[in-house]
Amino acid sequence: MKLGLYFRQAWYNLRVNRVYSAVFIAGTAVSVALVMAFLTVLSSRVVNTVPETHRDRMLSVSHLLYKGDMGTLGFGVSAEFGKRFLDSLPGVECWTAMAPGHFMEGPLTLRDAAGISCKAFTRFVDRNFWRVFDFQFVAGRPLSESGMHGSAAELVVSESVAHRLAGKSDAVGKEVYWDGRLFRVCGVVRDVPISASAAFAEAWMPLDEYDINMSWLGRMFFGNVSFLGNGPIYILADDRASFRKIRSGIEDRLEIFNHTDDSGSELSLPRGVPSYVESMFVQFDSHGNSQPVRPYIWMSVGVLLLILLVPLFNLSGMVTSRMEARLTEFGTRKAFGARGGSILSQIAWENLLLTLIGGVLGLVLSWLLLEVFSRQLSMLVPTGGWMPGAAGYGTPEAGYFDFRDFYNIYLGTALLLVIVVLNVLSALLPARRVIRHPITESLNYKK
């Protein structure tokens, strides 16, 4: 019975004190929206989501340092590196080598027989790519073994590219040309958000059709260095517990290679073998040395606390002023036998109603912020992957976030609970001080 009475009283006060209620709700909504937007961007980089559903058990190798008689060369890694140092390594379930097609040229131009063309950000991938990443196929299938090379070369495109090339999602069988070579579309996948930076592309072509291993560079300057490439390798571990075993195994194989190679060359991984999350947040200088991310972490924590606590202090001041204005009401209720706990319960319910309304509005507002300012918010979170537009190649039509995956209801609920606790405390602490006033003083307040 009392809960219903408290709720009706809270609703009545909300309608009567419209300015106070509006300011309280707006302050709560803005806090929830800003924090939720930032946490959504952050979670889009680290949580498991399509197509990067195994982020929690992925490692990466992105930088190989070669030292020989003629000097030192640092570059990416090739599929040959994976075959030599990762095949049959304990703890490795699968690994995939890739190369960004835009590495030197920007988005590639695809044309069909009728001359219709479109630009697409492209990755050249091996067959294991489709095992490490879980794409949602709208039509068709991944690259086949026979489609990895030669006259039967295949490619997979996103829905957006399929519409631009064929006018529909099901573009399977469509023949397109790139660099004078014929490719046949074998599959169409749902558009990948840019936040999935390891798997992102708009078209995926066979690795065999691109000279990823940079062997020409090795032969020109350093001899046959087939391990050098211009793309990363992502390693899918059978379990997170295998990370240490995999890193140790790679180090052991590198040491054996360096001691047995007849050319006297030496290979090393200056950036180590970071996990997926580490590779997203660890930054490197021009010498390949890792830069600490603690400043970013502490800055983020500070910003979040600032966003949460500044409105909290402001609301606490408002509540204190409001409680003082209601001293006569509290004194009258106490004179008729109301206990302090009953008054505090009513104040808590009033505050809870305002907080819930503001919290729900804040979640809606955060969605709008992500929709309108997705590019700007995306830049707040560092990424170890390539970000479109960073090299002047333009911005793809793909979205920065996939709201079906990243707008996490559990994250929103947890944030709302934190806001509720903070706001209720901001109301109860000043209310408790106010209702301790003697009844006579409360009844005669401002008379």
Short mmCIF file of C-alpha atoms in Angstrom, two decimals:
data_model
loop_
_atom_site.label_atom_id
_atom_site.label_comp_id
_atom_site.label_asym_id
_atom_site.label_seq_id
_atom_site.Cartn_x
_atom_site.Cartn_y
_atom_site.Cartn_z
CA MET A 1 0.00 0.00 0.00
CA LYS A 2 2.75 2.46 0.96
CA LEU A 3 4.63 1.91 -2.30
CA GLY A 4 1.56 2.93 -4.28
CA LEU A 5 1.09 5.98 -2.07
CA TYR A 6 4.76 6.96 -2.47
CA PHE A 7 4.51 6.59 -6.24
CA ARG A 8 1.35 8.69 -6.49
CA GLN A 9 2.93 11.36 -4.29
CA ALA A 10 6.08 11.30 -6.42
CA TRP A 11 4.06 11.66 -9.61
CA TYR A 12 2.11 14.54 -8.09
CA ASN A 13 5.31 16.36 -7.08
CA LEU A 14 6.74 15.80 -10.56
CA ARG A 15 3.75 17.56 -12.15
CA VAL A 16 3.60 20.35 -9.57
CA ASN A 17 7.33 21.18 -9.52
CA ARG A 18 7.84 21.15 -13.26
CA VAL A 19 10.99 23.28 -13.46
CA TYR A 20 12.78 21.30 -10.75
CA SER A 21 11.66 17.98 -12.31
CA ALA A 22 12.69 19.06 -15.82
CA VAL A 23 16.17 20.14 -14.70
CA PHE A 24 16.65 16.95 -12.67
CA ILE A 25 15.54 14.72 -15.56
CA ALA A 26 17.66 16.64 -18.10
CA GLY A 27 20.79 16.43 -15.92
CA THR A 28 20.34 12.69 -15.47
CA ALA A 29 19.61 12.14 -19.18
CA VAL A 30 22.71 14.01 -20.34
CA SER A 31 24.96 12.08 -17.92
CA VAL A 32 23.56 8.73 -19.02
CA ALA A 33 23.75 9.64 -22.71
CA LEU A 34 27.39 10.77 -22.68
CA VAL A 35 28.64 7.85 -20.59
CA MET A 36 26.58 5.29 -22.52
CA ALA A 37 27.80 6.63 -25.86
CA PHE A 38 31.44 6.39 -24.78
CA LEU A 39 31.03 2.90 -23.27
CA THR A 40 29.28 1.72 -26.44
CA VAL A 41 32.18 2.94 -28.56
CA LEU A 42 34.64 1.28 -26.19
CA SER A 43 32.75 -2.02 -26.14
CA SER A 44 32.59 -2.02 -29.93
CA ARG A 45 36.38 -2.43 -29.91
CA VAL A 46 36.69 -5.22 -27.35
CA VAL A 47 33.57 -7.38 -26.95
CA ASN A 48 32.92 -10.46 -29.07
CA THR A 49 30.58 -9.55 -31.90
CA VAL A 50 29.91 -10.52 -35.51
CA PRO A 51 32.13 -10.99 -37.43
CA GLU A 52 34.84 -10.85 -34.72
CA THR A 53 33.16 -13.36 -32.42
CA HIS A 54 36.43 -14.76 -31.03
CA ARG A 55 38.19 -11.57 -29.93
CA ASP A 56 38.71 -12.98 -26.45
CA ARG A 57 40.96 -15.76 -27.75
CA MET A 58 42.76 -14.04 -30.61
CA LEU A 59 46.41 -13.01 -30.90
CA SER A 60 48.07 -10.97 -33.62
CA VAL A 61 51.49 -10.69 -35.27
CA SER A 62 51.80 -7.44 -37.16
CA HIS A 63 55.44 -6.39 -37.29
CA LEU A 64 58.52 -8.43 -38.24
CA LEU A 65 62.05 -7.08 -37.95
CA TYR A 66 64.69 -8.54 -40.30
CA LYS A 67 68.40 -7.96 -39.62
CA GLY A 68 70.98 -9.00 -42.19
CA ASP A 69 74.43 -8.11 -43.47
CA MET A 70 73.08 -5.23 -45.53
CA GLY A 71 70.96 -3.64 -42.82
CA THR A 72 67.64 -3.85 -41.07
CA LEU A 73 64.14 -3.99 -42.49
CA GLY A 74 60.90 -3.82 -40.52
CA PHE A 75 57.60 -4.65 -42.13
CA GLY A 76 54.46 -6.74 -41.79
CA VAL A 77 54.31 -10.52 -41.96
CA SER A 78 53.40 -12.88 -44.77
CA ALA A 79 51.61 -16.20 -45.04
CA GLU A 80 55.07 -17.83 -45.28
CA PHE A 81 55.77 -16.65 -41.74
CA GLY A 82 52.62 -18.41 -40.57
CA LYS A 83 53.53 -21.64 -42.35
CA ARG A 84 57.03 -21.63 -40.85
CA PHE A 85 56.31 -20.49 -37.28
CA LEU A 86 52.61 -21.21 -36.59
CA ASP A 87 51.69 -24.44 -38.33
CA SER A 88 51.19 -27.32 -35.84
CA LEU A 89 52.08 -25.02 -32.94
CA PRO A 90 50.45 -26.27 -29.70
CA GLY A 91 47.50 -24.11 -28.66
CA VAL A 92 46.87 -22.71 -32.16
CA GLU A 93 43.46 -23.65 -33.50
CA CYS A 94 43.81 -21.64 -36.68
CA TRP A 95 45.62 -18.62 -38.14
CA THR A 96 44.95 -16.33 -41.06
CA ALA A 97 47.19 -14.05 -43.11
CA MET A 98 45.81 -11.05 -44.96
CA ALA A 99 46.76 -7.88 -46.78
CA PRO A 100 44.77 -4.66 -47.13
CA GLY A 101 44.15 -3.95 -50.81
CA HIS A 102 44.16 -0.24 -50.03
CA PHE A 103 47.68 -0.37 -48.57
CA MET A 104 49.22 1.40 -51.55
CA GLU A 105 46.27 2.40 -53.70
CA GLY A 106 43.30 3.24 -51.48
CA PRO A 107 39.95 1.64 -52.36
CA LEU A 108 40.11 -0.61 -55.38
CA THR A 109 37.92 -0.08 -58.44
CA LEU A 110 35.76 -3.04 -59.46
CA ARG A 111 34.09 -3.09 -62.91
CA ASP A 112 31.63 -5.42 -64.54
CA ALA A 113 31.39 -6.33 -68.23
CA ALA A 114 28.95 -3.46 -68.87
CA GLY A 115 31.44 -0.91 -67.54
CA ILE A 116 29.60 -0.27 -64.25
CA SER A 117 32.22 0.41 -61.61
CA CYS A 118 32.41 1.06 -57.90
CA LYS A 119 35.20 1.61 -55.42
CA ALA A 120 35.52 -0.80 -52.50
CA PHE A 121 37.91 -1.06 -49.58
CA THR A 122 39.40 -4.49 -50.05
CA ARG A 123 41.27 -7.18 -48.14
CA PHE A 124 43.19 -10.03 -49.70
CA VAL A 125 42.60 -13.06 -47.49
CA ASP A 126 43.34 -16.76 -47.29
CA ARG A 127 40.78 -19.51 -46.76
CA ASN A 128 41.37 -19.65 -43.01
CA PHE A 129 40.07 -16.08 -42.80
CA TRP A 130 36.53 -17.46 -42.90
CA ARG A 131 37.28 -19.75 -39.97
CA VAL A 132 38.78 -17.08 -37.74
CA PHE A 133 35.97 -14.57 -38.44
CA ASP A 134 32.26 -15.39 -38.49
CA PHE A 135 30.58 -13.47 -41.29
CA GLN A 136 26.83 -13.48 -41.81
CA PHE A 137 26.26 -14.54 -45.41
CA VAL A 138 23.24 -13.05 -47.13
CA ALA A 139 23.88 -15.20 -50.20
CA GLY A 140 26.49 -17.65 -51.42
CA ARG A 141 29.55 -18.92 -49.56
CA PRO A 142 33.19 -18.09 -48.68
CA LEU A 143 36.10 -18.43 -51.11
CA SER A 144 36.68 -21.99 -52.22
CA GLU A 145 40.03 -23.71 -52.75
CA SER A 146 39.66 -23.53 -56.52
CA GLY A 147 38.59 -19.89 -56.29
CA MET A 148 41.82 -18.75 -54.67
CA HIS A 149 43.75 -18.33 -57.91
CA GLY A 150 43.78 -18.49 -61.68
CA SER A 151 40.92 -18.05 -64.09
CA ALA A 152 38.40 -19.27 -61.51
CA ALA A 153 39.28 -16.58 -58.96
CA GLU A 154 36.40 -15.59 -56.68
CA LEU A 155 35.57 -12.73 -54.35
CA VAL A 156 33.13 -12.02 -51.54
CA VAL A 157 31.43 -8.61 -51.35
CA SER A 158 29.33 -6.76 -48.80
CA GLU A 159 25.64 -6.03 -49.29
CA SER A 160 26.38 -2.39 -50.11
CA VAL A 161 28.84 -3.32 -52.87
CA ALA A 162 26.46 -5.97 -54.19
CA HIS A 163 23.75 -3.33 -54.57
CA ARG A 164 26.15 -0.96 -56.31
CA LEU A 165 27.30 -3.66 -58.74
CA ALA A 166 24.16 -5.71 -59.33
CA GLY A 167 21.31 -3.61 -57.91
CA LYS A 168 20.39 -6.35 -55.41
CA SER A 169 21.78 -8.27 -52.45
CA ASP A 170 22.12 -11.58 -54.26
CA ALA A 171 25.01 -10.79 -56.58
CA VAL A 172 26.36 -14.38 -56.58
CA GLY A 173 27.69 -15.23 -60.02
CA LYS A 174 28.33 -11.60 -60.97
CA GLU A 175 31.59 -11.23 -62.92
CA VAL A 176 33.76 -8.23 -62.13
CA TYR A 177 37.22 -7.10 -63.18
CA TRP A 178 40.06 -5.66 -61.14
CA ASP A 179 43.44 -4.79 -62.62
CA GLY A 180 42.52 -6.64 -65.80
CA ARG A 181 41.76 -9.88 -63.96
CA LEU A 182 38.37 -11.57 -63.83
CA PHE A 183 36.67 -12.42 -60.52
CA ARG A 184 33.34 -14.07 -59.90
CA VAL A 185 31.25 -13.15 -56.85
CA CYS A 186 30.79 -16.29 -54.77
CA GLY A 187 29.23 -14.75 -51.66
CA VAL A 188 27.58 -11.67 -50.19
CA VAL A 189 27.89 -10.81 -46.49
CA ARG A 190 26.12 -8.36 -44.25
CA ASP A 191 27.94 -5.00 -44.12
CA VAL A 192 30.76 -5.01 -41.59
CA PRO A 193 31.03 -2.00 -39.24
CA ILE A 194 34.33 -0.15 -39.23
CA SER A 195 34.68 -0.86 -35.51
CA ALA A 196 35.49 -4.46 -36.51
CA SER A 197 38.83 -3.19 -37.77
CA ALA A 198 40.52 -6.59 -38.07
CA ALA A 199 37.89 -8.02 -40.42
CA PHE A 200 36.53 -4.85 -42.03
CA ALA A 201 36.39 -4.53 -45.79
CA GLU A 202 33.79 -4.11 -48.50
CA ALA A 203 35.26 -6.82 -50.73
CA TRP A 204 37.45 -9.82 -49.91
CA MET A 205 39.73 -11.25 -52.62
CA PRO A 206 42.03 -14.30 -52.70
CA LEU A 207 45.41 -13.77 -51.11
CA ASP A 208 47.01 -15.70 -53.97
CA GLU A 209 45.99 -12.90 -56.34
CA TYR A 210 48.10 -10.32 -54.55
CA ASP A 211 51.87 -10.26 -53.93
CA ILE A 212 51.50 -9.97 -50.16
CA ASN A 213 54.81 -11.51 -49.12
CA MET A 214 56.81 -8.60 -50.52
CA SER A 215 59.38 -11.05 -51.84
CA TRP A 216 60.38 -8.57 -54.53
CA LEU A 217 61.46 -6.15 -51.80
CA GLY A 218 63.41 -8.85 -50.03
CA ARG A 219 65.15 -10.01 -53.19
CA MET A 220 66.01 -6.45 -54.17
CA PHE A 221 67.65 -5.43 -50.91
CA PHE A 222 68.11 -8.34 -48.54
CA GLY A 223 67.97 -11.58 -50.45
CA ASN A 224 65.05 -13.97 -50.29
CA VAL A 225 63.05 -12.74 -47.27
CA SER A 226 59.74 -14.45 -47.88
CA PHE A 227 58.56 -13.91 -44.30
CA LEU A 228 58.09 -10.17 -44.84
CA GLY A 229 54.65 -8.98 -45.89
CA ASN A 230 52.38 -5.96 -45.62
CA GLY A 231 49.60 -7.45 -43.55
CA PRO A 232 49.04 -8.89 -40.08
CA ILE A 233 48.43 -12.48 -39.07
CA TYR A 234 45.63 -13.20 -36.61
CA ILE A 235 45.93 -16.32 -34.49
CA LEU A 236 42.89 -18.09 -33.06
CA ALA A 237 43.87 -19.93 -29.88
CA ASP A 238 41.97 -22.97 -28.69
CA ASP A 239 41.64 -21.21 -25.32
CA ARG A 240 42.77 -18.01 -23.62
CA ALA A 241 44.89 -20.15 -21.33
CA SER A 242 47.00 -21.09 -24.36
CA PHE A 243 48.23 -17.53 -24.97
CA ARG A 244 51.43 -17.99 -22.98
CA LYS A 245 52.12 -21.35 -24.61
CA ILE A 246 51.67 -19.90 -28.11
CA ARG A 247 53.93 -16.91 -27.44
CA SER A 248 56.59 -19.16 -25.97
CA GLY A 249 56.33 -21.52 -28.95
CA ILE A 250 56.80 -18.68 -31.45
CA GLU A 251 59.82 -17.37 -29.53
CA ASP A 252 61.37 -20.84 -29.47
CA ARG A 253 60.91 -21.33 -33.21
CA LEU A 254 62.35 -17.88 -33.94
CA GLU A 255 65.38 -18.67 -31.79
CA ILE A 256 65.94 -21.97 -33.57
CA PHE A 257 65.61 -20.28 -36.95
CA ASN A 258 68.08 -17.52 -36.03
CA HIS A 259 70.65 -20.07 -34.87
CA THR A 260 70.30 -22.38 -37.87
CA ASP A 261 69.77 -19.98 -40.79
CA ASP A 262 72.76 -20.17 -43.11
CA SER A 263 72.41 -16.57 -44.31
CA GLY A 264 73.21 -15.22 -40.85
CA SER A 265 70.03 -13.16 -40.81
CA GLU A 266 67.98 -12.63 -37.68
CA LEU A 267 64.21 -12.32 -37.26
CA SER A 268 62.44 -10.76 -34.29
CA LEU A 269 59.01 -9.49 -33.29
CA PRO A 270 59.59 -6.05 -31.69
CA ARG A 271 55.88 -5.69 -30.93
CA GLY A 272 55.59 -9.19 -29.55
CA VAL A 273 52.42 -11.24 -29.95
CA PRO A 274 49.69 -9.13 -28.33
CA SER A 275 46.14 -10.28 -27.76
CA TYR A 276 43.42 -8.75 -29.88
CA VAL A 277 42.48 -6.22 -27.20
CA GLU A 278 46.13 -5.33 -26.56
CA SER A 279 46.70 -4.80 -30.27
CA MET A 280 43.77 -2.36 -30.34
CA PHE A 281 44.98 -0.21 -27.46
CA VAL A 282 48.77 -0.46 -27.45
CA GLN A 283 50.33 2.28 -29.56
CA PHE A 284 53.83 2.11 -31.09
CA ASP A 285 56.39 4.74 -31.94
CA SER A 286 58.41 4.89 -35.17
CA HIS A 287 60.94 2.41 -33.74
CA GLY A 288 58.31 -0.17 -32.90
CA ASN A 289 58.49 0.44 -29.15
CA SER A 290 55.19 0.12 -27.33
CA GLN A 291 53.74 3.18 -25.67
CA PRO A 292 51.89 2.84 -22.36
CA VAL A 293 48.11 3.10 -22.48
CA ARG A 294 47.73 3.99 -18.81
CA PRO A 295 47.40 7.72 -19.56
CA TYR A 296 44.49 6.94 -21.87
CA ILE A 297 42.90 4.65 -19.30
CA TRP A 298 43.18 7.18 -16.48
CA MET A 299 41.98 9.97 -18.74
CA SER A 300 38.93 7.90 -19.69
CA VAL A 301 38.17 7.07 -16.06
CA GLY A 302 38.55 10.74 -15.15
CA VAL A 303 36.23 11.88 -17.93
CA LEU A 304 33.58 9.33 -16.96
CA LEU A 305 33.76 10.31 -13.29
CA LEU A 306 33.54 13.96 -14.27
CA ILE A 307 30.47 13.33 -16.40
CA LEU A 308 28.82 11.38 -13.57
CA LEU A 309 29.87 13.40 -10.53
CA VAL A 310 29.45 16.99 -11.73
CA PRO A 311 25.71 16.54 -12.40
CA LEU A 312 25.50 14.58 -9.15
CA PHE A 313 26.86 17.52 -7.12
CA ASN A 314 24.59 19.93 -8.95
CA LEU A 315 21.56 17.74 -8.34
CA SER A 316 22.55 17.35 -4.69
CA GLY A 317 22.53 21.15 -4.33
CA MET A 318 19.13 21.32 -6.00
CA VAL A 319 17.78 18.61 -3.72
CA THR A 320 19.12 20.42 -0.64
CA SER A 321 17.34 23.64 -1.67
CA ARG A 322 14.20 21.68 -2.41
CA MET A 323 14.29 19.92 0.95
CA GLU A 324 14.67 23.22 2.80
CA ALA A 325 11.65 24.59 0.95
CA ARG A 326 9.65 21.59 2.18
CA LEU A 327 10.64 21.92 5.85
CA THR A 328 7.14 23.05 6.79
CA GLU A 329 5.65 20.00 5.05
CA PHE A 330 8.04 17.66 6.86
CA GLY A 331 7.39 19.37 10.20
CA THR A 332 3.64 18.98 9.79
CA ARG A 333 3.96 15.30 8.94
CA LYS A 334 6.26 14.69 11.92
CA ALA A 335 3.76 16.53 14.19
CA PHE A 336 1.09 14.03 13.12
CA GLY A 337 3.37 11.06 13.95
CA ALA A 338 5.22 10.40 10.71
CA ARG A 339 8.63 8.83 11.27
CA GLY A 340 11.83 9.99 9.61
CA GLY A 341 12.17 6.70 7.75
CA SER A 342 8.76 7.18 6.14
CA ILE A 343 9.69 10.66 4.92
CA LEU A 344 13.03 9.38 3.58
CA SER A 345 11.24 6.58 1.73
CA GLN A 346 8.94 9.07 0.05
CA ILE A 347 11.90 11.25 -0.99
CA ALA A 348 13.71 8.19 -2.32
CA TRP A 349 10.73 7.19 -4.46
CA GLU A 350 10.33 10.72 -5.78
CA ASN A 351 13.99 10.75 -6.72
CA LEU A 352 13.81 7.25 -8.18
CA LEU A 353 10.93 8.19 -10.49
CA LEU A 354 12.80 11.24 -11.80
CA THR A 355 16.00 9.21 -12.22
CA LEU A 356 14.29 6.41 -14.16
CA ILE A 357 12.62 8.87 -16.51
CA GLY A 358 15.92 10.69 -17.04
CA GLY A 359 17.78 7.40 -17.47
CA VAL A 360 15.43 6.10 -20.15
CA LEU A 361 15.60 9.43 -21.98
CA GLY A 362 19.39 9.27 -21.65
CA LEU A 363 19.53 5.84 -23.33
CA VAL A 364 17.48 7.18 -26.23
CA LEU A 365 19.67 10.27 -26.42
CA SER A 366 22.83 8.13 -26.44
CA TRP A 367 21.47 6.27 -29.47
CA LEU A 368 20.95 9.59 -31.23
CA LEU A 369 24.48 10.70 -30.30
CA LEU A 370 25.92 7.50 -31.75
CA GLU A 371 23.85 7.90 -34.89
CA VAL A 372 24.77 11.54 -35.52
CA PHE A 373 28.33 11.70 -34.13
CA SER A 374 29.54 8.13 -34.73
CA ARG A 375 32.69 9.28 -36.55
CA GLN A 376 33.69 11.76 -33.84
CA LEU A 377 32.95 9.31 -31.03
CA SER A 378 34.89 6.58 -32.82
CA MET A 379 38.00 8.76 -32.75
CA LEU A 380 37.85 8.87 -28.91
CA VAL A 381 38.90 5.22 -28.71
CA PRO A 382 42.31 4.17 -30.10
CA THR A 383 42.49 1.32 -32.56
CA GLY A 384 45.39 -0.79 -33.68
CA GLY A 385 43.69 -1.49 -36.99
CA TRP A 386 43.44 0.64 -40.10
CA MET A 387 40.78 3.34 -39.93
CA PRO A 388 39.27 4.48 -43.24
CA GLY A 389 40.00 8.07 -44.09
CA ALA A 390 43.21 8.13 -42.04
CA ALA A 391 45.41 8.01 -45.13
CA GLY A 392 43.31 10.30 -47.28
CA TYR A 393 41.55 7.43 -49.05
CA GLY A 394 38.07 8.65 -48.19
CA THR A 395 35.42 7.06 -46.01
CA PRO A 396 33.51 3.91 -46.95
CA GLU A 397 29.73 3.81 -46.88
CA ALA A 398 29.76 1.21 -44.11
CA GLY A 399 28.66 2.33 -40.65
CA TYR A 400 31.00 2.93 -37.75
CA PHE A 401 28.91 0.76 -35.44
CA ASP A 402 26.39 -2.02 -35.74
CA PHE A 403 23.67 -1.06 -33.28
CA ARG A 404 22.15 -4.54 -33.33
CA ASP A 405 25.38 -5.82 -31.82
CA PHE A 406 26.82 -2.93 -29.86
CA TYR A 407 23.81 -1.28 -28.20
CA ASN A 408 24.11 -3.60 -25.24
CA ILE A 409 21.00 -3.70 -23.04
CA TYR A 410 23.03 -5.18 -20.18
CA LEU A 411 25.51 -2.31 -20.38
CA GLY A 412 22.65 0.19 -20.36
CA THR A 413 20.98 -1.53 -17.40
CA ALA A 414 24.22 -1.57 -15.40
CA LEU A 415 24.82 2.13 -16.11
CA LEU A 416 21.23 2.94 -15.16
CA LEU A 417 21.64 1.13 -11.84
CA VAL A 418 24.79 3.13 -11.09
CA ILE A 419 22.97 6.37 -11.90
CA VAL A 420 20.04 5.35 -9.69
CA VAL A 421 22.30 4.62 -6.74
CA LEU A 422 24.23 7.89 -7.14
CA ASN A 423 21.10 9.98 -7.58
CA VAL A 424 19.26 8.41 -4.67
CA LEU A 425 22.28 9.03 -2.46
CA SER A 426 22.41 12.62 -3.71
CA ALA A 427 18.81 13.03 -2.47
CA LEU A 428 18.90 11.03 0.76
CA LEU A 429 22.03 12.61 2.25
CA PRO A 430 20.73 16.21 2.22
CA ALA A 431 17.19 15.01 3.05
CA ARG A 432 18.46 13.21 6.13
CA ARG A 433 20.07 16.42 7.40
CA VAL A 434 16.95 18.46 6.76
CA ILE A 435 14.41 16.16 8.46
CA ARG A 436 16.52 16.14 11.63
CA HIS A 437 15.37 19.69 12.32
CA PRO A 438 13.12 19.95 15.42
CA ILE A 439 9.40 19.96 14.67
CA THR A 440 8.89 23.51 16.00
CA GLU A 441 11.74 24.86 13.86
CA SER A 442 10.37 23.10 10.79
CA LEU A 443 6.82 24.39 11.35
CA ASN A 444 8.02 27.96 11.75
CA TYR A 445 10.48 27.87 8.85
CA LYS A 446 10.26 31.05 6.73
CA LYS A 447 7.22 32.33 8.59
#
